[in-house]
Structures are given as C-alpha cells and as structure tokens.
C-alpha cells in the first residue's frame, strides 16, 4: 500500500501575517493536537475483517487504522464495513486491507483545527489520522469537531452529499447564508470564510454532477468540470452567481458525445441556479456550448486572448484565467494552464493591456482622499465593497501572477508567491493581503447583518454601518490599492497604449 498523504497548507501559508486577535481566539485556530485524548486504534493490514470489526466494537470507536512497523497504511470506518463488507457480501475472514481506504489523507498535529474542518468539508470524509512528522499520534473525527463552533460546514456538506435529488439540495441551500453569518459571529477570518463557503459550493456542484451521471450513465470521454471566478479562487461569499465550464478530452466528437455533455451541463447549471447560485448574466457557464469544448479548443481560446487582447478578450481573461477543477480529470486543466502561463510570463504588451483594463476599476476616493459614495443608480449613498475594493486587489494579484508564471489561483496565495518570486516587494504583498482581509471582512459582516434582518445579502455598504475607526481604516485601505495600481500603471506605461 502507498503511504498516507499529509494535507499541507497552501503554498507559502507559513509566512502569512498574523490574523486579527479575535480570529486567533477562535476555537478553530487551536492545534489539532488539542483534541487528541487517546492513542488511535490500530491493526495489522493482514488481520481479518472480523477481528477489525470486533476491536472497533470493543473500543466503542467508528474507525481503525491499518499500520505496520509504525507506518500508516490504511483506514477502515464503520461506513466501510457497512458498504464494502455487509452490503457487498464480503467474507469477513478476508484481510481487512481488502476493504480499507489506502493512503488516507492526514494532518499534522500542529495544524489548526480549521484545516481539519476544511479537509472534511471539501472531501466529504469524517475521519482524519493525525501525524507528528511521520509518527502516528491520533485521529480527529467529525464528531470531535462537532463539539466546537463553526463546524456546521462539515454537517452541511455531509448532508449535501447524501441528498437523493435536486429538491433535497435546494432545501440544503437555504443554510449557506446562515453558515456565513455563523462564521462571522465566530470571528472567522474572511480568508477562511471564503475557503469554507467555496467548499460548500463545490459540494453542491459535485453532488449535481453525480446525480446527472446517475441518470445519463458514465461519461463517454474524460472531462473536467471547472469553476471560474470567485469559486475557483476559493473566495466566495454567500451571495454569488455561477461561472463554470467543461474541458473535454480531445477524443470528444460532437456528433457522438455532444448530447451527453449538453444535458449534463444543463442539469448542473440549472440545479445550481435552483440552489441560489444564479445563472451567470453573461452566460459564462458550461451550459453554453462555447464554454463546453475539447482541450485543444480551450487552448485556442487562450492563445487568441493573449495575442489579440481586445476588450472582449480582456473581459474573458478576468474570468477564465482563474480556473480550478472541481470534478473529473484535473490534468486537462493543468496542462492548459501551464501552456497559458508560458504565453503570459514576461509578455509586456499583453500585460500592459491587462493593466490598462484593470485600472478602469478604482477604489472610490474623491477629493482630499475621502470615500466617495454612489450618487445614483440602485444603491445611492453606499460603497460597493466588491467592485470598489476587492476586485481591484484580485486584478492586481492576477496580473502579477501572469507576469511571473505563477500557477496559484487564490488571491492571497498569488500575492505570497509573487512576493517570493520577486515580482512584487514583500511589503506590497503584505499590504494587499491585509487590505483584502479587511475589506472582505467588512463585506461578510455587512451581509451577515442583512441575513439576520431577513434581507438579501449584497455588496453595498452604507458608511453609517461603520465605526469611525473602521471608516478611517477603509479609506486607508482604498489608498493602498490606489497607490499600488499607480505603481503597476507606471511599470507598464499604460498611458502609451
């Protein structure tokens, strides 16, 4: 059996600036080791299934780890015994290794409990072995986390994966806003909230795909369902539309396979809409045939967007240069991204067009550096936190990542990576990370207040909602973004385009 896989924090996470004090005090920031109370139950992989079940029953636990010479080789849970043994009619005298999950995902003892929460929510697993280095020291379960605040994400994703139809998923979807509000009350950072909310969206997406495949049968060729935009970056809030696509194998033949993937895409996109992830106003969804193409066609798209960066191309790069595989053959996307990054790395002309387009979205500062509220439109007297503050930071991080050939998609990870690579200074990266965290936290708190009041969450904040300190800090945050936009504009001399 192969060794276990330890979940590592995102690239560069060890260098993250300290979270605000309230977040550090949250129970989910405590190390996983704080939950471990006893040594995990272990058994040799060649022992019988019957003996493993007997030892689990005697110990009153729901899992047992397969080990040999101190090395973790597998995991068996009570669910495995029900589904892989009893339901399948397997002889219980066979080796327990025959029904185990080999190479289970693991976590390190020092990692925060939040990492366990996120892993369980994203992967729909309920038992995670805990290591100290390579030594096995314990097991953390969904039941352990259930005693702590903020774990409704685990319960929600578990419920999502158990739903037999769209109606059940729609019923689950009403809990997402309240999940975000609960995370806000628990002082969870905006960064971590984005990871959790996006993981829930992934769960809805994956379950809809599974339901579609149950009805349509196995896919005729490999494919990758890819999320775009905020879901791809793992930066979603509770209110959002959907952006997605399908990258199909180059073995795809429209006449033979087109109907299958059209029906799958329509079912999933309509299902997400029913669950509150409304149809993209620009029709950037897998249900649109233009975004349901074989890999070679996607490669042609990217080549054209880079070499002919007109207004339409620049709009699409803001969506499709942030992609993440949610289901299927992730290699289809990775090879596509690597080819795209080779075209953008150091491509001054293309990057200058990207910068010029990005500078069209500036933080709302008026005369004397005061925050300028909207004067008309549907939300007069408010500040659009998303388009006035968050989107400009996302754009800056994306451009630096494309210039440096960085694979990361999450904005924070991009900024850390480009700082490590020398594309921006460490100070500028830290300033943007802190600014993004502050503005995103304001948006989450604003949306949580709206949810508690029975209103539809939006991005439009009235300054009266803020304390004097928050208002002053927001103004300073907008100034940071403006200054770094100006630096980027000077680097690429956008005025000459």
PDB file of C-alpha atoms in Angstrom, residues 147-401:
ATOM      1  CA  UNK A 147     -18.307  19.855  19.836  1.00  0.00           C
ATOM      2  CA  UNK A 148     -16.838  23.098  18.531  1.00  0.00           C
ATOM      3  CA  UNK A 149     -18.337  26.176  16.998  1.00  0.00           C
ATOM      4  CA  UNK A 150     -18.224  26.772  13.218  1.00  0.00           C
ATOM      5  CA  UNK A 151     -18.487  23.085  12.262  1.00  0.00           C
ATOM      6  CA  UNK A 152     -21.857  23.382  10.579  1.00  0.00           C
ATOM      7  CA  UNK A 153     -19.858  23.402   7.324  1.00  0.00           C
ATOM      8  CA  UNK A 154     -18.967  19.743   7.887  1.00  0.00           C
ATOM      9  CA  UNK A 155     -22.559  18.857   8.670  1.00  0.00           C
ATOM     10  CA  UNK A 156     -23.881  20.836   5.713  1.00  0.00           C
ATOM     11  CA  UNK A 157     -21.525  19.260   3.176  1.00  0.00           C
ATOM     12  CA  UNK A 158     -22.283  15.831   4.623  1.00  0.00           C
ATOM     13  CA  UNK A 159     -25.991  16.483   4.152  1.00  0.00           C
ATOM     14  CA  UNK A 160     -25.404  17.748   0.608  1.00  0.00           C
ATOM     15  CA  UNK A 161     -23.597  14.562  -0.406  1.00  0.00           C
ATOM     16  CA  UNK A 162     -26.470  12.459   0.994  1.00  0.00           C
ATOM     17  CA  UNK A 163     -29.274  14.155  -0.927  1.00  0.00           C
ATOM     18  CA  UNK A 164     -31.010  11.863  -3.466  1.00  0.00           C
ATOM     19  CA  UNK A 165     -32.386  14.596  -5.705  1.00  0.00           C
ATOM     20  CA  UNK A 166     -32.457  18.293  -6.583  1.00  0.00           C
ATOM     21  CA  UNK A 167     -35.283  19.040  -4.133  1.00  0.00           C
ATOM     22  CA  UNK A 168     -33.117  17.886  -1.259  1.00  0.00           C
ATOM     23  CA  UNK A 169     -30.223  20.051  -2.425  1.00  0.00           C
ATOM     24  CA  UNK A 170     -32.477  23.101  -2.680  1.00  0.00           C
ATOM     25  CA  UNK A 171     -33.568  22.505   0.897  1.00  0.00           C
ATOM     26  CA  UNK A 172     -29.917  22.415   1.996  1.00  0.00           C
ATOM     27  CA  UNK A 173     -29.047  25.597   0.104  1.00  0.00           C
ATOM     28  CA  UNK A 174     -31.015  27.818   2.480  1.00  0.00           C
ATOM     29  CA  UNK A 175     -28.431  27.102   5.167  1.00  0.00           C
ATOM     30  CA  UNK A 176     -25.490  28.702   3.333  1.00  0.00           C
ATOM     31  CA  UNK A 177     -26.261  32.297   4.318  1.00  0.00           C
ATOM     32  CA  UNK A 178     -26.693  31.271   7.934  1.00  0.00           C
ATOM     33  CA  UNK A 179     -23.401  29.380   7.785  1.00  0.00           C
ATOM     34  CA  UNK A 180     -21.633  32.569   6.691  1.00  0.00           C
ATOM     35  CA  UNK A 181     -23.358  34.554   9.429  1.00  0.00           C
ATOM     36  CA  UNK A 182     -22.271  31.949  11.995  1.00  0.00           C
ATOM     37  CA  UNK A 183     -18.684  32.133  10.782  1.00  0.00           C
ATOM     38  CA  UNK A 184     -18.791  35.917  11.136  1.00  0.00           C
ATOM     39  CA  UNK A 185     -20.088  35.635  14.703  1.00  0.00           C
ATOM     40  CA  UNK A 186     -17.240  33.202  15.455  1.00  0.00           C
ATOM     41  CA  UNK A 187     -14.729  35.836  14.236  1.00  0.00           C
ATOM     42  CA  UNK A 188     -13.545  33.553  11.426  1.00  0.00           C
ATOM     43  CA  UNK A 189     -11.217  35.412   9.072  1.00  0.00           C
ATOM     44  CA  UNK A 190     -12.524  36.464   5.678  1.00  0.00           C
ATOM     45  CA  UNK A 191      -9.863  34.275   4.050  1.00  0.00           C
ATOM     46  CA  UNK A 192     -11.018  31.165   5.912  1.00  0.00           C
ATOM     47  CA  UNK A 193     -14.674  32.045   5.389  1.00  0.00           C
ATOM     48  CA  UNK A 194     -14.055  32.148   1.638  1.00  0.00           C
ATOM     49  CA  UNK A 195     -12.468  28.700   1.755  1.00  0.00           C
ATOM     50  CA  UNK A 196     -15.431  27.258   3.662  1.00  0.00           C
ATOM     51  CA  UNK A 197     -18.196  28.870   1.592  1.00  0.00           C
ATOM     52  CA  UNK A 198     -16.456  27.867  -1.661  1.00  0.00           C
ATOM     53  CA  UNK A 199     -16.096  24.294  -0.400  1.00  0.00           C
ATOM     54  CA  UNK A 200     -19.851  24.195   0.151  1.00  0.00           C
ATOM     55  CA  UNK A 201     -20.393  25.390  -3.436  1.00  0.00           C
ATOM     56  CA  UNK A 202     -18.056  22.630  -4.588  1.00  0.00           C
ATOM     57  CA  UNK A 203     -20.183  20.116  -2.673  1.00  0.00           C
ATOM     58  CA  UNK A 204     -23.383  21.276  -4.387  1.00  0.00           C
ATOM     59  CA  UNK A 205     -21.623  21.143  -7.763  1.00  0.00           C
ATOM     60  CA  UNK A 206     -20.189  17.685  -7.220  1.00  0.00           C
ATOM     61  CA  UNK A 207     -23.477  16.228  -5.996  1.00  0.00           C
ATOM     62  CA  UNK A 208     -25.323  17.642  -9.007  1.00  0.00           C
ATOM     63  CA  UNK A 209     -22.728  16.096 -11.322  1.00  0.00           C
ATOM     64  CA  UNK A 210     -23.141  12.749  -9.564  1.00  0.00           C
ATOM     65  CA  UNK A 211     -26.920  12.918  -9.931  1.00  0.00           C
ATOM     66  CA  UNK A 212     -26.551  13.797 -13.611  1.00  0.00           C
ATOM     67  CA  UNK A 213     -24.208  10.869 -14.228  1.00  0.00           C
ATOM     68  CA  UNK A 214     -26.584   8.514 -12.414  1.00  0.00           C
ATOM     69  CA  UNK A 215     -29.264   9.493 -14.921  1.00  0.00           C
ATOM     70  CA  UNK A 216     -27.097   9.772 -18.057  1.00  0.00           C
ATOM     71  CA  UNK A 217     -24.647   6.956 -17.409  1.00  0.00           C
ATOM     72  CA  UNK A 218     -20.865   7.059 -17.425  1.00  0.00           C
ATOM     73  CA  UNK A 219     -19.327   9.908 -19.468  1.00  0.00           C
ATOM     74  CA  UNK A 220     -18.254   8.811 -22.962  1.00  0.00           C
ATOM     75  CA  UNK A 221     -14.892  10.611 -22.733  1.00  0.00           C
ATOM     76  CA  UNK A 222     -12.891  12.114 -19.851  1.00  0.00           C
ATOM     77  CA  UNK A 223     -13.703  15.667 -18.837  1.00  0.00           C
ATOM     78  CA  UNK A 224     -13.022  18.274 -16.164  1.00  0.00           C
ATOM     79  CA  UNK A 225     -15.777  20.403 -14.673  1.00  0.00           C
ATOM     80  CA  UNK A 226     -14.034  23.693 -13.907  1.00  0.00           C
ATOM     81  CA  UNK A 227     -15.141  26.552 -11.680  1.00  0.00           C
ATOM     82  CA  UNK A 228     -14.193  30.088 -12.652  1.00  0.00           C
ATOM     83  CA  UNK A 229     -14.143  33.398 -10.820  1.00  0.00           C
ATOM     84  CA  UNK A 230     -14.583  33.545  -7.050  1.00  0.00           C
ATOM     85  CA  UNK A 231     -15.405  29.838  -6.699  1.00  0.00           C
ATOM     86  CA  UNK A 232     -12.164  28.965  -8.477  1.00  0.00           C
ATOM     87  CA  UNK A 233     -10.229  31.328  -6.211  1.00  0.00           C
ATOM     88  CA  UNK A 234     -11.972  29.887  -3.100  1.00  0.00           C
ATOM     89  CA  UNK A 235     -13.118  33.413  -2.229  1.00  0.00           C
ATOM     90  CA  UNK A 236     -16.893  33.149  -2.419  1.00  0.00           C
ATOM     91  CA  UNK A 237     -19.411  34.930  -0.261  1.00  0.00           C
ATOM     92  CA  UNK A 238     -22.936  33.691   0.388  1.00  0.00           C
ATOM     93  CA  UNK A 239     -24.491  35.665  -2.486  1.00  0.00           C
ATOM     94  CA  UNK A 240     -22.991  34.942  -5.900  1.00  0.00           C
ATOM     95  CA  UNK A 241     -23.756  33.852  -9.415  1.00  0.00           C
ATOM     96  CA  UNK A 242     -22.074  30.921 -11.140  1.00  0.00           C
ATOM     97  CA  UNK A 243     -19.175  30.847 -13.600  1.00  0.00           C
ATOM     98  CA  UNK A 244     -18.060  27.474 -14.893  1.00  0.00           C
ATOM     99  CA  UNK A 245     -17.111  25.427 -17.917  1.00  0.00           C
ATOM    100  CA  UNK A 246     -16.301  21.957 -19.234  1.00  0.00           C
ATOM    101  CA  UNK A 247     -12.897  20.977 -20.585  1.00  0.00           C
ATOM    102  CA  UNK A 248     -13.404  17.812 -22.613  1.00  0.00           C
ATOM    103  CA  UNK A 249     -10.853  15.281 -23.743  1.00  0.00           C
ATOM    104  CA  UNK A 250      -9.582  15.774 -27.284  1.00  0.00           C
ATOM    105  CA  UNK A 251     -11.249  12.426 -28.018  1.00  0.00           C
ATOM    106  CA  UNK A 252     -14.568  14.310 -27.860  1.00  0.00           C
ATOM    107  CA  UNK A 253     -16.686  14.070 -31.025  1.00  0.00           C
ATOM    108  CA  UNK A 254     -19.703  16.419 -31.108  1.00  0.00           C
ATOM    109  CA  UNK A 255     -21.959  14.126 -33.114  1.00  0.00           C
ATOM    110  CA  UNK A 256     -21.438  11.205 -30.746  1.00  0.00           C
ATOM    111  CA  UNK A 257     -20.860  12.877 -27.397  1.00  0.00           C
ATOM    112  CA  UNK A 258     -22.378  16.339 -27.672  1.00  0.00           C
ATOM    113  CA  UNK A 259     -25.845  15.484 -26.393  1.00  0.00           C
ATOM    114  CA  UNK A 260     -24.495  13.781 -23.262  1.00  0.00           C
ATOM    115  CA  UNK A 261     -22.429  16.758 -22.154  1.00  0.00           C
ATOM    116  CA  UNK A 262     -25.099  19.292 -23.131  1.00  0.00           C
ATOM    117  CA  UNK A 263     -27.605  17.503 -20.912  1.00  0.00           C
ATOM    118  CA  UNK A 264     -25.111  17.128 -18.061  1.00  0.00           C
ATOM    119  CA  UNK A 265     -24.181  20.808 -18.191  1.00  0.00           C
ATOM    120  CA  UNK A 266     -27.788  21.969 -18.339  1.00  0.00           C
ATOM    121  CA  UNK A 267     -28.757  19.797 -15.370  1.00  0.00           C
ATOM    122  CA  UNK A 268     -25.863  21.052 -13.225  1.00  0.00           C
ATOM    123  CA  UNK A 269     -26.190  24.733 -14.159  1.00  0.00           C
ATOM    124  CA  UNK A 270     -29.959  24.745 -13.680  1.00  0.00           C
ATOM    125  CA  UNK A 271     -29.511  22.849 -10.426  1.00  0.00           C
ATOM    126  CA  UNK A 272     -27.013  25.402  -9.122  1.00  0.00           C
ATOM    127  CA  UNK A 273     -29.458  28.158 -10.098  1.00  0.00           C
ATOM    128  CA  UNK A 274     -32.211  26.443  -8.105  1.00  0.00           C
ATOM    129  CA  UNK A 275     -29.831  26.260  -5.139  1.00  0.00           C
ATOM    130  CA  UNK A 276     -29.247  30.022  -5.220  1.00  0.00           C
ATOM    131  CA  UNK A 277     -26.152  30.199  -7.432  1.00  0.00           C
ATOM    132  CA  UNK A 278     -27.958  32.130 -10.131  1.00  0.00           C
ATOM    133  CA  UNK A 279     -27.219  31.804 -13.826  1.00  0.00           C
ATOM    134  CA  UNK A 280     -24.331  33.978 -14.940  1.00  0.00           C
ATOM    135  CA  UNK A 281     -25.735  37.171 -16.543  1.00  0.00           C
ATOM    136  CA  UNK A 282     -23.033  36.883 -19.221  1.00  0.00           C
ATOM    137  CA  UNK A 283     -23.842  33.195 -19.876  1.00  0.00           C
ATOM    138  CA  UNK A 284     -20.347  32.110 -18.855  1.00  0.00           C
ATOM    139  CA  UNK A 285     -21.445  28.601 -17.938  1.00  0.00           C
ATOM    140  CA  UNK A 286     -20.925  25.046 -19.130  1.00  0.00           C
ATOM    141  CA  UNK A 287     -24.487  25.074 -20.455  1.00  0.00           C
ATOM    142  CA  UNK A 288     -23.260  27.491 -23.133  1.00  0.00           C
ATOM    143  CA  UNK A 289     -21.631  25.389 -25.869  1.00  0.00           C
ATOM    144  CA  UNK A 290     -18.861  27.969 -26.253  1.00  0.00           C
ATOM    145  CA  UNK A 291     -17.595  27.028 -22.775  1.00  0.00           C
ATOM    146  CA  UNK A 292     -18.058  23.292 -23.253  1.00  0.00           C
ATOM    147  CA  UNK A 293     -15.187  22.427 -25.553  1.00  0.00           C
ATOM    148  CA  UNK A 294     -12.312  19.967 -26.005  1.00  0.00           C
ATOM    149  CA  UNK A 295      -8.963  20.924 -24.540  1.00  0.00           C
ATOM    150  CA  UNK A 296      -7.452  21.906 -27.893  1.00  0.00           C
ATOM    151  CA  UNK A 297     -10.254  24.422 -28.446  1.00  0.00           C
ATOM    152  CA  UNK A 298      -9.694  25.933 -24.997  1.00  0.00           C
ATOM    153  CA  UNK A 299      -6.022  26.252 -25.870  1.00  0.00           C
ATOM    154  CA  UNK A 300      -7.001  28.183 -28.999  1.00  0.00           C
ATOM    155  CA  UNK A 301      -9.140  30.479 -26.846  1.00  0.00           C
ATOM    156  CA  UNK A 302      -6.248  31.257 -24.523  1.00  0.00           C
ATOM    157  CA  UNK A 303      -3.832  31.802 -27.403  1.00  0.00           C
ATOM    158  CA  UNK A 304      -6.190  34.262 -29.056  1.00  0.00           C
ATOM    159  CA  UNK A 305      -6.930  36.148 -25.826  1.00  0.00           C
ATOM    160  CA  UNK A 306      -3.207  36.612 -25.148  1.00  0.00           C
ATOM    161  CA  UNK A 307      -2.186  37.584 -28.681  1.00  0.00           C
ATOM    162  CA  UNK A 308      -5.286  39.656 -29.523  1.00  0.00           C
ATOM    163  CA  UNK A 309      -6.235  41.333 -26.221  1.00  0.00           C
ATOM    164  CA  UNK A 310      -9.227  43.376 -27.323  1.00  0.00           C
ATOM    165  CA  UNK A 311     -11.937  44.486 -24.892  1.00  0.00           C
ATOM    166  CA  UNK A 312     -13.900  41.235 -25.136  1.00  0.00           C
ATOM    167  CA  UNK A 313     -10.759  39.147 -24.636  1.00  0.00           C
ATOM    168  CA  UNK A 314      -9.732  41.144 -21.584  1.00  0.00           C
ATOM    169  CA  UNK A 315     -13.157  40.670 -20.046  1.00  0.00           C
ATOM    170  CA  UNK A 316     -12.909  36.906 -20.544  1.00  0.00           C
ATOM    171  CA  UNK A 317      -9.366  36.687 -19.164  1.00  0.00           C
ATOM    172  CA  UNK A 318     -10.720  38.130 -15.917  1.00  0.00           C
ATOM    173  CA  UNK A 319     -12.921  35.047 -15.673  1.00  0.00           C
ATOM    174  CA  UNK A 320     -11.080  32.185 -17.346  1.00  0.00           C
ATOM    175  CA  UNK A 321      -7.576  32.949 -16.129  1.00  0.00           C
ATOM    176  CA  UNK A 322      -8.959  31.952 -12.717  1.00  0.00           C
ATOM    177  CA  UNK A 323      -9.960  28.300 -13.135  1.00  0.00           C
ATOM    178  CA  UNK A 324      -9.998  25.318 -10.766  1.00  0.00           C
ATOM    179  CA  UNK A 325     -11.039  21.730 -11.440  1.00  0.00           C
ATOM    180  CA  UNK A 326     -13.956  20.677  -9.228  1.00  0.00           C
ATOM    181  CA  UNK A 327     -14.529  17.217 -10.712  1.00  0.00           C
ATOM    182  CA  UNK A 328     -13.044  14.947 -13.336  1.00  0.00           C
ATOM    183  CA  UNK A 329      -9.618  14.838 -14.967  1.00  0.00           C
ATOM    184  CA  UNK A 330      -7.752  17.763 -13.391  1.00  0.00           C
ATOM    185  CA  UNK A 331      -4.791  17.173 -15.723  1.00  0.00           C
ATOM    186  CA  UNK A 332      -6.853  18.560 -18.611  1.00  0.00           C
ATOM    187  CA  UNK A 333      -6.886  21.906 -16.829  1.00  0.00           C
ATOM    188  CA  UNK A 334      -3.338  21.826 -15.506  1.00  0.00           C
ATOM    189  CA  UNK A 335      -1.732  21.290 -18.908  1.00  0.00           C
ATOM    190  CA  UNK A 336      -3.910  24.070 -20.291  1.00  0.00           C
ATOM    191  CA  UNK A 337      -2.881  26.475 -17.510  1.00  0.00           C
ATOM    192  CA  UNK A 338       0.811  25.711 -17.885  1.00  0.00           C
ATOM    193  CA  UNK A 339       0.638  26.453 -21.609  1.00  0.00           C
ATOM    194  CA  UNK A 340      -1.238  29.693 -20.890  1.00  0.00           C
ATOM    195  CA  UNK A 341       1.315  30.830 -18.296  1.00  0.00           C
ATOM    196  CA  UNK A 342       4.129  30.232 -20.756  1.00  0.00           C
ATOM    197  CA  UNK A 343       2.432  32.736 -23.067  1.00  0.00           C
ATOM    198  CA  UNK A 344       1.824  35.374 -20.402  1.00  0.00           C
ATOM    199  CA  UNK A 345       5.105  35.195 -18.485  1.00  0.00           C
ATOM    200  CA  UNK A 346       7.008  38.397 -19.230  1.00  0.00           C
ATOM    201  CA  UNK A 347       4.653  39.266 -22.134  1.00  0.00           C
ATOM    202  CA  UNK A 348       4.847  43.054 -21.737  1.00  0.00           C
ATOM    203  CA  UNK A 349       2.349  44.010 -24.440  1.00  0.00           C
ATOM    204  CA  UNK A 350      -0.368  41.654 -23.210  1.00  0.00           C
ATOM    205  CA  UNK A 351       0.240  42.590 -19.573  1.00  0.00           C
ATOM    206  CA  UNK A 352       0.051  46.295 -20.415  1.00  0.00           C
ATOM    207  CA  UNK A 353      -3.392  45.723 -21.905  1.00  0.00           C
ATOM    208  CA  UNK A 354      -4.385  43.797 -18.767  1.00  0.00           C
ATOM    209  CA  UNK A 355      -3.163  46.657 -16.577  1.00  0.00           C
ATOM    210  CA  UNK A 356      -4.993  49.275 -18.624  1.00  0.00           C
ATOM    211  CA  UNK A 357      -8.210  47.291 -18.307  1.00  0.00           C
ATOM    212  CA  UNK A 358      -7.741  46.736 -14.568  1.00  0.00           C
ATOM    213  CA  UNK A 359      -7.118  50.417 -13.870  1.00  0.00           C
ATOM    214  CA  UNK A 360     -10.616  51.168 -15.096  1.00  0.00           C
ATOM    215  CA  UNK A 361     -11.839  49.823 -11.737  1.00  0.00           C
ATOM    216  CA  UNK A 362     -10.504  52.071  -8.975  1.00  0.00           C
ATOM    217  CA  UNK A 363     -11.371  52.394  -5.294  1.00  0.00           C
ATOM    218  CA  UNK A 364     -13.977  55.107  -4.648  1.00  0.00           C
ATOM    219  CA  UNK A 365     -11.893  58.017  -3.334  1.00  0.00           C
ATOM    220  CA  UNK A 366     -12.857  61.608  -4.052  1.00  0.00           C
ATOM    221  CA  UNK A 367     -11.288  64.971  -3.327  1.00  0.00           C
ATOM    222  CA  UNK A 368      -8.916  65.134  -0.356  1.00  0.00           C
ATOM    223  CA  UNK A 369      -8.876  61.339  -0.210  1.00  0.00           C
ATOM    224  CA  UNK A 370     -12.377  60.989   1.168  1.00  0.00           C
ATOM    225  CA  UNK A 371     -14.512  57.925   0.467  1.00  0.00           C
ATOM    226  CA  UNK A 372     -16.929  58.723  -2.356  1.00  0.00           C
ATOM    227  CA  UNK A 373     -20.348  57.080  -2.086  1.00  0.00           C
ATOM    228  CA  UNK A 374     -22.522  56.274  -5.081  1.00  0.00           C
ATOM    229  CA  UNK A 375     -24.683  59.242  -6.106  1.00  0.00           C
ATOM    230  CA  UNK A 376     -27.214  57.450  -8.256  1.00  0.00           C
ATOM    231  CA  UNK A 377     -28.165  54.037  -9.504  1.00  0.00           C
ATOM    232  CA  UNK A 378     -29.864  51.341  -7.484  1.00  0.00           C
ATOM    233  CA  UNK A 379     -27.784  51.900  -4.323  1.00  0.00           C
ATOM    234  CA  UNK A 380     -27.278  55.623  -3.728  1.00  0.00           C
ATOM    235  CA  UNK A 381     -25.315  56.630  -0.667  1.00  0.00           C
ATOM    236  CA  UNK A 382     -23.386  53.329  -0.479  1.00  0.00           C
ATOM    237  CA  UNK A 383     -19.926  51.978  -1.245  1.00  0.00           C
ATOM    238  CA  UNK A 384     -19.622  48.885  -3.448  1.00  0.00           C
ATOM    239  CA  UNK A 385     -17.116  46.855  -1.437  1.00  0.00           C
ATOM    240  CA  UNK A 386     -16.749  44.209  -4.128  1.00  0.00           C
ATOM    241  CA  UNK A 387     -16.086  46.311  -7.213  1.00  0.00           C
ATOM    242  CA  UNK A 388     -14.566  49.250  -5.368  1.00  0.00           C
ATOM    243  CA  UNK A 389     -12.170  47.330  -3.166  1.00  0.00           C
ATOM    244  CA  UNK A 390     -12.000  43.564  -3.614  1.00  0.00           C
ATOM    245  CA  UNK A 391     -11.964  43.306  -7.420  1.00  0.00           C
ATOM    246  CA  UNK A 392      -9.053  45.777  -7.871  1.00  0.00           C
ATOM    247  CA  UNK A 393      -6.928  43.673  -5.497  1.00  0.00           C
ATOM    248  CA  UNK A 394      -7.892  40.477  -7.319  1.00  0.00           C
ATOM    249  CA  UNK A 395      -6.886  42.133 -10.610  1.00  0.00           C
ATOM    250  CA  UNK A 396      -3.509  43.250  -9.228  1.00  0.00           C
ATOM    251  CA  UNK A 397      -2.733  39.764  -7.932  1.00  0.00           C
ATOM    252  CA  UNK A 398      -3.802  38.132 -11.200  1.00  0.00           C
ATOM    253  CA  UNK A 399      -1.608  40.387 -13.333  1.00  0.00           C
ATOM    254  CA  UNK A 400       1.437  39.805 -11.134  1.00  0.00           C
ATOM    255  CA  UNK A 401       0.784  36.049 -11.217  1.00  0.00           C
TER     256      UNK A 401
END
